[in-house]
Short mmCIF file of the C-alpha atoms (twelve columns), coordinates in Angstrom:
data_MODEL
# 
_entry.id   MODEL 
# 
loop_
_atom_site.group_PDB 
_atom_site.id 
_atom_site.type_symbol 
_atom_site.label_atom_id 
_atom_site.label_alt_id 
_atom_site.label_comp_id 
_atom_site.label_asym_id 
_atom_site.label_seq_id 
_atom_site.Cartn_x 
_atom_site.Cartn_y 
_atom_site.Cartn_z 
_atom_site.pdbx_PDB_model_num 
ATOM 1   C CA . UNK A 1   160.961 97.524 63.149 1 
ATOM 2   C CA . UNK A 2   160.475 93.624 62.789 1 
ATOM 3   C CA . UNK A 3   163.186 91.973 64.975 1 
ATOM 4   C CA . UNK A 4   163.532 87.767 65.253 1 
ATOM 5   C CA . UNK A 5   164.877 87.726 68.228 1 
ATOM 6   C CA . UNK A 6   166.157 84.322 70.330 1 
ATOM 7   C CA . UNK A 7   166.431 83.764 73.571 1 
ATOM 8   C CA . UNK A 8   168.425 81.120 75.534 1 
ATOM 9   C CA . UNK A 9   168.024 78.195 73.051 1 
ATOM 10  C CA . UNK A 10  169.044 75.051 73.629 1 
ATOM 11  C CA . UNK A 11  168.979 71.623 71.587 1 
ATOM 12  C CA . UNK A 12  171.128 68.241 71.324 1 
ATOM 13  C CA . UNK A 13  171.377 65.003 69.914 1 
ATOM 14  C CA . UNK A 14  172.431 61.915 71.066 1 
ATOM 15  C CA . UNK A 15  175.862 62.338 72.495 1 
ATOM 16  C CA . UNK A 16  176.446 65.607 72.465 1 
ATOM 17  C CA . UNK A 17  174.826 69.563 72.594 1 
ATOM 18  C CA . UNK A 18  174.390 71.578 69.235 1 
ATOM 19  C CA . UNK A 19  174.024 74.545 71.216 1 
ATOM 20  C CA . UNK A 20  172.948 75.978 74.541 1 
ATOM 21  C CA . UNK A 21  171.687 79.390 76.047 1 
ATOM 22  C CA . UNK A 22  172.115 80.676 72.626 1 
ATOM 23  C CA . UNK A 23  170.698 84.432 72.038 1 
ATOM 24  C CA . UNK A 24  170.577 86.111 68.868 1 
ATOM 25  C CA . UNK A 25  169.203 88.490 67.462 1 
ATOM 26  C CA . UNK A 26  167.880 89.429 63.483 1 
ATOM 27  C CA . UNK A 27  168.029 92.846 62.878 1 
ATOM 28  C CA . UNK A 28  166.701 94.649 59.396 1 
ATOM 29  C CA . UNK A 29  169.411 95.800 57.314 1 
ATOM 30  C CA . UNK A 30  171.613 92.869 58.155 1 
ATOM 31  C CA . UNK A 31  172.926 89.521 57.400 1 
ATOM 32  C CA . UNK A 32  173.680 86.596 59.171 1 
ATOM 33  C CA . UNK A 33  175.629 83.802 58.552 1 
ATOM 34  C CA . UNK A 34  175.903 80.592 60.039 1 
ATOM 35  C CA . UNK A 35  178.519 78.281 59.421 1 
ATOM 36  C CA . UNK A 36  180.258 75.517 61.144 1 
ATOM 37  C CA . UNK A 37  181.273 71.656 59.927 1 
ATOM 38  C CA . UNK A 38  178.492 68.622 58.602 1 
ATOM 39  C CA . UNK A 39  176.693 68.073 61.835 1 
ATOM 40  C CA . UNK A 40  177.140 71.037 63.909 1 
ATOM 41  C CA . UNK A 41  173.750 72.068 63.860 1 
ATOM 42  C CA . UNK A 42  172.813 74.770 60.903 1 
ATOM 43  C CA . UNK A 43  170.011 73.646 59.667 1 
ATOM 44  C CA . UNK A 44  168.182 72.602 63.253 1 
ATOM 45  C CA . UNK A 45  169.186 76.271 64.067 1 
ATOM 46  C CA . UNK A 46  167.685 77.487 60.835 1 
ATOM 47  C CA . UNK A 47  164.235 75.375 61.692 1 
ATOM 48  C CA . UNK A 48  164.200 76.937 64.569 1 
ATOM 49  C CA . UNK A 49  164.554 80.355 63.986 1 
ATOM 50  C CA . UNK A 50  161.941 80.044 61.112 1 
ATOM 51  C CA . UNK A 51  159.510 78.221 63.848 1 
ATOM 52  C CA . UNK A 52  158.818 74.747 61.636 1 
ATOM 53  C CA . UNK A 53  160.783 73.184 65.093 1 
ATOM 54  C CA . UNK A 54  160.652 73.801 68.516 1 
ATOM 55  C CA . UNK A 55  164.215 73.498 70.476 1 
ATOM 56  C CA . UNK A 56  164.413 71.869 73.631 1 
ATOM 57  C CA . UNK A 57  165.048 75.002 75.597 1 
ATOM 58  C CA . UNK A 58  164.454 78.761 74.935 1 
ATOM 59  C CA . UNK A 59  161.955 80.535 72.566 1 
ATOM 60  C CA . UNK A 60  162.037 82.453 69.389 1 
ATOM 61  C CA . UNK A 61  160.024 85.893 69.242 1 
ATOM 62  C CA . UNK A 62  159.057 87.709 66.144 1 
ATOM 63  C CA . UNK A 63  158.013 91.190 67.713 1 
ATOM 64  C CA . UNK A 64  156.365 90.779 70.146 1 
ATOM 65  C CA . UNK A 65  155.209 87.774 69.174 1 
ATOM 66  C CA . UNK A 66  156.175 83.760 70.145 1 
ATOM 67  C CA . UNK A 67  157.065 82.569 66.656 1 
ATOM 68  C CA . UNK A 68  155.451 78.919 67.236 1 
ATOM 69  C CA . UNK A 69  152.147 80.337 68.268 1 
ATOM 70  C CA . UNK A 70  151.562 82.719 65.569 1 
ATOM 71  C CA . UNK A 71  149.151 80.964 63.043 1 
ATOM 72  C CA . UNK A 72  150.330 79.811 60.060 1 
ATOM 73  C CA . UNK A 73  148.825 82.457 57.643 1 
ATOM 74  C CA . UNK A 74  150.323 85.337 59.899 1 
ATOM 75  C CA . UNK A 75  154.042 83.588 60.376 1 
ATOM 76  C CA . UNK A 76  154.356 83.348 56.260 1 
ATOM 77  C CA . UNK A 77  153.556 87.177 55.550 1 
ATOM 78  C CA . UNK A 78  156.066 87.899 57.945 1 
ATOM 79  C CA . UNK A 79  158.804 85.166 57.828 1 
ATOM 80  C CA . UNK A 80  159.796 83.017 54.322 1 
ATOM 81  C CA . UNK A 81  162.005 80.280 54.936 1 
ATOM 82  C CA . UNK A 82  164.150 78.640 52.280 1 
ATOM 83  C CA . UNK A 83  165.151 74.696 52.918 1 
ATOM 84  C CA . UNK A 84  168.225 73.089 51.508 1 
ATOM 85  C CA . UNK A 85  167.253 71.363 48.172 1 
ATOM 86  C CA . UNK A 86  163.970 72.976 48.270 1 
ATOM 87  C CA . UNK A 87  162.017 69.870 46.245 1 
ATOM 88  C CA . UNK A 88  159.267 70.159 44.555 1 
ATOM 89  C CA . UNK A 89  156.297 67.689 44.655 1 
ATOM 90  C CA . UNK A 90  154.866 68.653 41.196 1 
ATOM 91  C CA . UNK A 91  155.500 69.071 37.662 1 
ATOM 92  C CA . UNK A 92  154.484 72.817 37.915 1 
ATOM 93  C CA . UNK A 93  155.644 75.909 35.528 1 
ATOM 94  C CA . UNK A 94  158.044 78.153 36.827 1 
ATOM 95  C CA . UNK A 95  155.141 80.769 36.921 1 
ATOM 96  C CA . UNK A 96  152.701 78.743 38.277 1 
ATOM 97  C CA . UNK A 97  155.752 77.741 41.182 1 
ATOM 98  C CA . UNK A 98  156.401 81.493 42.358 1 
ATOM 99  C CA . UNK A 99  152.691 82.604 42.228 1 
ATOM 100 C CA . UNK A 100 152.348 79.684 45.254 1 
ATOM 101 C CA . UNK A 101 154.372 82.376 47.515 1 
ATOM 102 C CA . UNK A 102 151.378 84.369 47.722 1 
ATOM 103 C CA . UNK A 103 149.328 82.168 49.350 1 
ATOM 104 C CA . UNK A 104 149.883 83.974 52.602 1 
ATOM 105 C CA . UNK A 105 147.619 86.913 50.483 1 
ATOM 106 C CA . UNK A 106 145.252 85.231 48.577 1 
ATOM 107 C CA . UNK A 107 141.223 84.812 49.437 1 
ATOM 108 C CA . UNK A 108 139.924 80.885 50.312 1 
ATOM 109 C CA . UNK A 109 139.481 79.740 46.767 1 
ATOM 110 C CA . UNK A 110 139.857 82.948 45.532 1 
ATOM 111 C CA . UNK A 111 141.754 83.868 42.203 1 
ATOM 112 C CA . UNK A 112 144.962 85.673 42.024 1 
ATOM 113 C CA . UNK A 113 144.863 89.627 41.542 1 
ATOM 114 C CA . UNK A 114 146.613 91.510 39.089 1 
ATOM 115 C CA . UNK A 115 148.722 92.555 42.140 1 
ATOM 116 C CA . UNK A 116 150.011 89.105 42.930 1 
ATOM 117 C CA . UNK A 117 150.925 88.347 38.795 1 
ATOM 118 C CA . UNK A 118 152.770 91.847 39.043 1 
ATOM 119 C CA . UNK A 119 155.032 90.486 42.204 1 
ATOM 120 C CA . UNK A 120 155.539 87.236 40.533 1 
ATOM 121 C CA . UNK A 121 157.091 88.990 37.227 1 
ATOM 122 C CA . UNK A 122 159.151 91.119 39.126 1 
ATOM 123 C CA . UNK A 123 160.612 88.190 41.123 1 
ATOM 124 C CA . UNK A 124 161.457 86.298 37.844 1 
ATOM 125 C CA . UNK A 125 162.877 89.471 36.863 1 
ATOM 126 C CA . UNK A 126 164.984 90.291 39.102 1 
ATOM 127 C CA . UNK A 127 166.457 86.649 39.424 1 
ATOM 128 C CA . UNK A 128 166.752 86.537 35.520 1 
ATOM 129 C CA . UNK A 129 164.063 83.907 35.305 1 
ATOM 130 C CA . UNK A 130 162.038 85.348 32.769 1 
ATOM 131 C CA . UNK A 131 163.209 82.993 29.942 1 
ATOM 132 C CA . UNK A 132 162.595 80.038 32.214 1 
ATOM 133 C CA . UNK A 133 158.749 81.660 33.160 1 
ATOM 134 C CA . UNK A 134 157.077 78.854 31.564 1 
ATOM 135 C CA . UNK A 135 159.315 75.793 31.956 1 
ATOM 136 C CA . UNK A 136 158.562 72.865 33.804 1 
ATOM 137 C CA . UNK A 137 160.231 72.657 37.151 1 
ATOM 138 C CA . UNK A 138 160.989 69.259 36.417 1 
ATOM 139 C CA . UNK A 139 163.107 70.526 33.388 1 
ATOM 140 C CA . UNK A 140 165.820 72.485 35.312 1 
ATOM 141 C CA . UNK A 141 168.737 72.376 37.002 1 
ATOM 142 C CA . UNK A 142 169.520 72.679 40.333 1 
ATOM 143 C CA . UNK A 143 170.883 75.370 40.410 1 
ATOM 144 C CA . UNK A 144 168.177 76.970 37.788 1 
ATOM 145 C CA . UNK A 145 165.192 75.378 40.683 1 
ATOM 146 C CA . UNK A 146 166.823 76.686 43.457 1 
ATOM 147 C CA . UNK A 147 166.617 80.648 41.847 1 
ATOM 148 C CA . UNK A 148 163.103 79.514 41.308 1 
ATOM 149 C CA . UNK A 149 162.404 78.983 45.162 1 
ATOM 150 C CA . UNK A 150 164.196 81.929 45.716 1 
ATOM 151 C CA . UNK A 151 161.785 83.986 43.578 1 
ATOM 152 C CA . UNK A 152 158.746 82.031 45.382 1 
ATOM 153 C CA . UNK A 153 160.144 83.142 48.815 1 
ATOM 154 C CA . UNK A 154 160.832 86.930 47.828 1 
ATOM 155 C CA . UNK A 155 156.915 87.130 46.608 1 
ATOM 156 C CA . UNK A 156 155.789 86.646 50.194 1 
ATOM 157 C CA . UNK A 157 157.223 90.206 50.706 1 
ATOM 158 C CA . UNK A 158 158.340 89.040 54.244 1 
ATOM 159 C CA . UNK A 159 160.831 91.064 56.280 1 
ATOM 160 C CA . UNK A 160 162.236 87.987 57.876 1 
ATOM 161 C CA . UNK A 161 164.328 85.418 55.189 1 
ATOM 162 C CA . UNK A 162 165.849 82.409 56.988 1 
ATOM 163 C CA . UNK A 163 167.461 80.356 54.244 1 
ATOM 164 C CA . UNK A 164 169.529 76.940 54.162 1 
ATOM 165 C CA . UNK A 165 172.369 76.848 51.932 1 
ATOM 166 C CA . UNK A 166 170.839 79.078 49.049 1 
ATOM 167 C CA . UNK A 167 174.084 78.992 46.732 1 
ATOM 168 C CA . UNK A 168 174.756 74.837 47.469 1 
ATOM 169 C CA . UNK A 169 173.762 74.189 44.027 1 
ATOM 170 C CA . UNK A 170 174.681 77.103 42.291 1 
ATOM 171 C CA . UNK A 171 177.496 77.880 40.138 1 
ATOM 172 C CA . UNK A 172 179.338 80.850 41.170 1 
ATOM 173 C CA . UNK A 173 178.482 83.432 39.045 1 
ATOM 174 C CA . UNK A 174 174.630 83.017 40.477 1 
ATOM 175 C CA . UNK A 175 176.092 81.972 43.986 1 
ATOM 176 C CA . UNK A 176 177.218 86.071 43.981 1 
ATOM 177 C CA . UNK A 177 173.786 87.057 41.769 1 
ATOM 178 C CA . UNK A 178 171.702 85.479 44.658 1 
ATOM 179 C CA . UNK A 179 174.487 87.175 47.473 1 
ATOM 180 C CA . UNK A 180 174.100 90.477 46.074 1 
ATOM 181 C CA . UNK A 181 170.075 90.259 45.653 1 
ATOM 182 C CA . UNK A 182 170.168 89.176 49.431 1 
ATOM 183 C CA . UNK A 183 172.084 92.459 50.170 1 
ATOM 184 C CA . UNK A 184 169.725 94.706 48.563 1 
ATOM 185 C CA . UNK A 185 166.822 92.955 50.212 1 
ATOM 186 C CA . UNK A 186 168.813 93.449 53.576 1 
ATOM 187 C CA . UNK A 187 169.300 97.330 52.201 1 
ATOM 188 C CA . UNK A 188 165.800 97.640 51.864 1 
ATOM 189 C CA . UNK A 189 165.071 96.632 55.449 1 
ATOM 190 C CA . UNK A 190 164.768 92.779 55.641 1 
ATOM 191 C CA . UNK A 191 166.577 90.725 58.000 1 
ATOM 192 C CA . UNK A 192 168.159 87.747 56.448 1 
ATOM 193 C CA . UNK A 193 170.038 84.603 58.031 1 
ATOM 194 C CA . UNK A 194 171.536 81.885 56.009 1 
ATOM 195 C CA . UNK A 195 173.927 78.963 55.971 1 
ATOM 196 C CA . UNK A 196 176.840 79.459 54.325 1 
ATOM 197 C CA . UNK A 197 179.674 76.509 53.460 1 
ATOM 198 C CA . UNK A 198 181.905 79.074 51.769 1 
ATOM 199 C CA . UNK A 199 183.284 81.028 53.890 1 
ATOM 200 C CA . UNK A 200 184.639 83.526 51.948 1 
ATOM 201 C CA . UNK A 201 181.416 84.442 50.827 1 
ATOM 202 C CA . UNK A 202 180.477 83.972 54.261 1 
ATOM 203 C CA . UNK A 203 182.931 87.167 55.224 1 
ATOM 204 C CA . UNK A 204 182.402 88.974 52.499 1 
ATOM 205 C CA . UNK A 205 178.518 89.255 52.328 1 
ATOM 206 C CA . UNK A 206 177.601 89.041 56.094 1 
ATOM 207 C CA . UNK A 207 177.082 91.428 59.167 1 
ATOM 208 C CA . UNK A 208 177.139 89.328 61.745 1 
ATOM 209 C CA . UNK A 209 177.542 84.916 62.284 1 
ATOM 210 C CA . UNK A 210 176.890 82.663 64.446 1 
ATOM 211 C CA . UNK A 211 179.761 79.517 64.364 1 
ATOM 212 C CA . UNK A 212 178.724 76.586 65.318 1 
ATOM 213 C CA . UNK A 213 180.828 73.112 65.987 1 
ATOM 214 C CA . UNK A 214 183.860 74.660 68.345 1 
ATOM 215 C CA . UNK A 215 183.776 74.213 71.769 1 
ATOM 216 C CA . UNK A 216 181.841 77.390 72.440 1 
ATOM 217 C CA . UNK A 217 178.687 78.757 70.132 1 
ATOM 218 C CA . UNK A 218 180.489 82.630 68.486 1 
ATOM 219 C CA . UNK A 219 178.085 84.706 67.822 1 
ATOM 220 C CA . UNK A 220 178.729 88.334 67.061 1 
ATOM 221 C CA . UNK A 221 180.362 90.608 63.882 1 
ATOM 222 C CA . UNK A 222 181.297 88.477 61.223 1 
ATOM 223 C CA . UNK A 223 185.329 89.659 60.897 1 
ATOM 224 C CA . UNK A 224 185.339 88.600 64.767 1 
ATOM 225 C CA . UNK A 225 183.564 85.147 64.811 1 
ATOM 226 C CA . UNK A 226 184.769 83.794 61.072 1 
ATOM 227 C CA . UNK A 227 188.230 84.971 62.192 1 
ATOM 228 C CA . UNK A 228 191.236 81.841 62.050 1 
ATOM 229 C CA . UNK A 229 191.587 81.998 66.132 1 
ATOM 230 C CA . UNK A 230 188.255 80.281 65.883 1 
ATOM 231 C CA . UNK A 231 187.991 79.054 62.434 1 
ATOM 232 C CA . UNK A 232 190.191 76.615 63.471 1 
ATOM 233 C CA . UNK A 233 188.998 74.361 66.532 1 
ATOM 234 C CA . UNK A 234 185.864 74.457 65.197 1 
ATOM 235 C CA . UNK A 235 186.393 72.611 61.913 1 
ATOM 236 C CA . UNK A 236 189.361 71.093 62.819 1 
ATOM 237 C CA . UNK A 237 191.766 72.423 60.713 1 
ATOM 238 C CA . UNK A 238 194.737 75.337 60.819 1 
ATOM 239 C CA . UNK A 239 193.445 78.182 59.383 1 
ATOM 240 C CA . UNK A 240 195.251 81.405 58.120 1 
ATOM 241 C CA . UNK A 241 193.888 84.689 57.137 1 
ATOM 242 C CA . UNK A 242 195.742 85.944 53.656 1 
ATOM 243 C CA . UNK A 243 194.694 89.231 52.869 1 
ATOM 244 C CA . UNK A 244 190.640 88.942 52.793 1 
ATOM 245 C CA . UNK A 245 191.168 85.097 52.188 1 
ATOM 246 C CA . UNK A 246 191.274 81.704 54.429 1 
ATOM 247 C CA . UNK A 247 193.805 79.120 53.871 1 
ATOM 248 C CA . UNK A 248 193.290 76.102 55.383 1 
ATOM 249 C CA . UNK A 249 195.960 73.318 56.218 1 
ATOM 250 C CA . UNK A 250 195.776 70.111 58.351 1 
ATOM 251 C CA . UNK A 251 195.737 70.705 61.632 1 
# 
């Protein structure tokens, strides 16, 4: 059972500590969310649990493994890693885009098997970007590329998803498409961590978060962390729960 597990991390900028002797831990089957105000620290956190960073203090472990000494080939079968924005540096079709998450799979200079074109038509298919299969990049929306990335990452077939605000550029309809395709992928035994800046989505999708910002790093089961006792100091705001909802007021 794949676990990303870290331990004691610590990082800060000038003026002030993102976090400190933070330990978490990414189990299959669940999600994590973190959340917290511009600046807190998601996506450093993010970089480092998907080892493109290494924080000033602790270490992240994949296994048994140390995440930043894994070579690169071995870390991307195991671990896919979504950035905010998620650019793209070429003109390529949307087919062309996804097949580049099997890398991790293919020979040196070797041609792609039937088995990677099958994994690449499943992933437009199941992100309902079959229509788009042979669009340039360059010709879609945001929210259209950042399904596309989406469906580059899932074609890895890693068991580990770290992803930075997914659903930022997204209209709602496939901010909850992409939600519910991360829960499946989480039913099916991956272990997923995201940034989140809605946080009713936050609550309503995750296991478990990690809020950053307040005076003290939460980590733990979502309905106790994103709860309005610490909603509150973190962003700055008064927060009250109504029903399943926040409502946020001045502070």
């Amino acid at each position: 059972m794949l676990v990303l597990r870290a331990q004691g991390l610590g990082h800060a900028v000038p003026g002030r500590t993102l976090y400190q002797d933070l330990d978490l831990e990414l189990r299959p089957g669940r999600i994590t969310v973190v959340v917290g105000p511009n600046g807190a620290g998601k996506s450093t956190l993010l970089r480092h649990l998907a080892g493109l960073a290494a924080p000033q203090a602790g270490r992240v472990w994949l296994g048994d493994d140390d995440l930043r000494a894994l070579p690169p080939r071995q870390r991307a079968r195991r671990l896919a890693y979504l950035p905010q924005g998620g650019g793209v540096a070429f003109d390529l079709r949307v087919r062309d885009l996804v097949l580049l998450g099997r890398a991790p799979y293919l020979p040196a200079f070797g041609a792609p098997a039937v088995s990677d074109h099958a994994a690449v038509a499943l992933a437009l298919r199941r992100l309902d970007l079959e229509a788009l299969a042979d669009r340039g990049v360059d010709s879609l929306s945001g929210g259209e590329r950042q399904r596309v990335m989406l469906a580059r990452m899932l074609v890895s077939e890693a068991r580990v998803l770290v992803l930075d605000e997914p659903g930022a550029a997204l209209d709602i309809g496939h901010a909850l498409a992409l939600l519910t395709q991360l829960r499946a992928l989480a039913s099916d035994g991956a272990a997923v961590v995201l940034a989140l800046h809605d946080l009713d989505l936050a609550r309503r999708f995750s296991d478990d978060a990690v809020l950053l910002g307040g005076p003290t790093v939460r980590v733990g089961p979502t309905g106790q962390v994103l709860s309005a006792r610490y909603l509150g100091p973190a962003f700055g705001v008064a927060v009250r729960e109504l029903g399943e909802h926040l409502v946020f007021d001045p502070a």
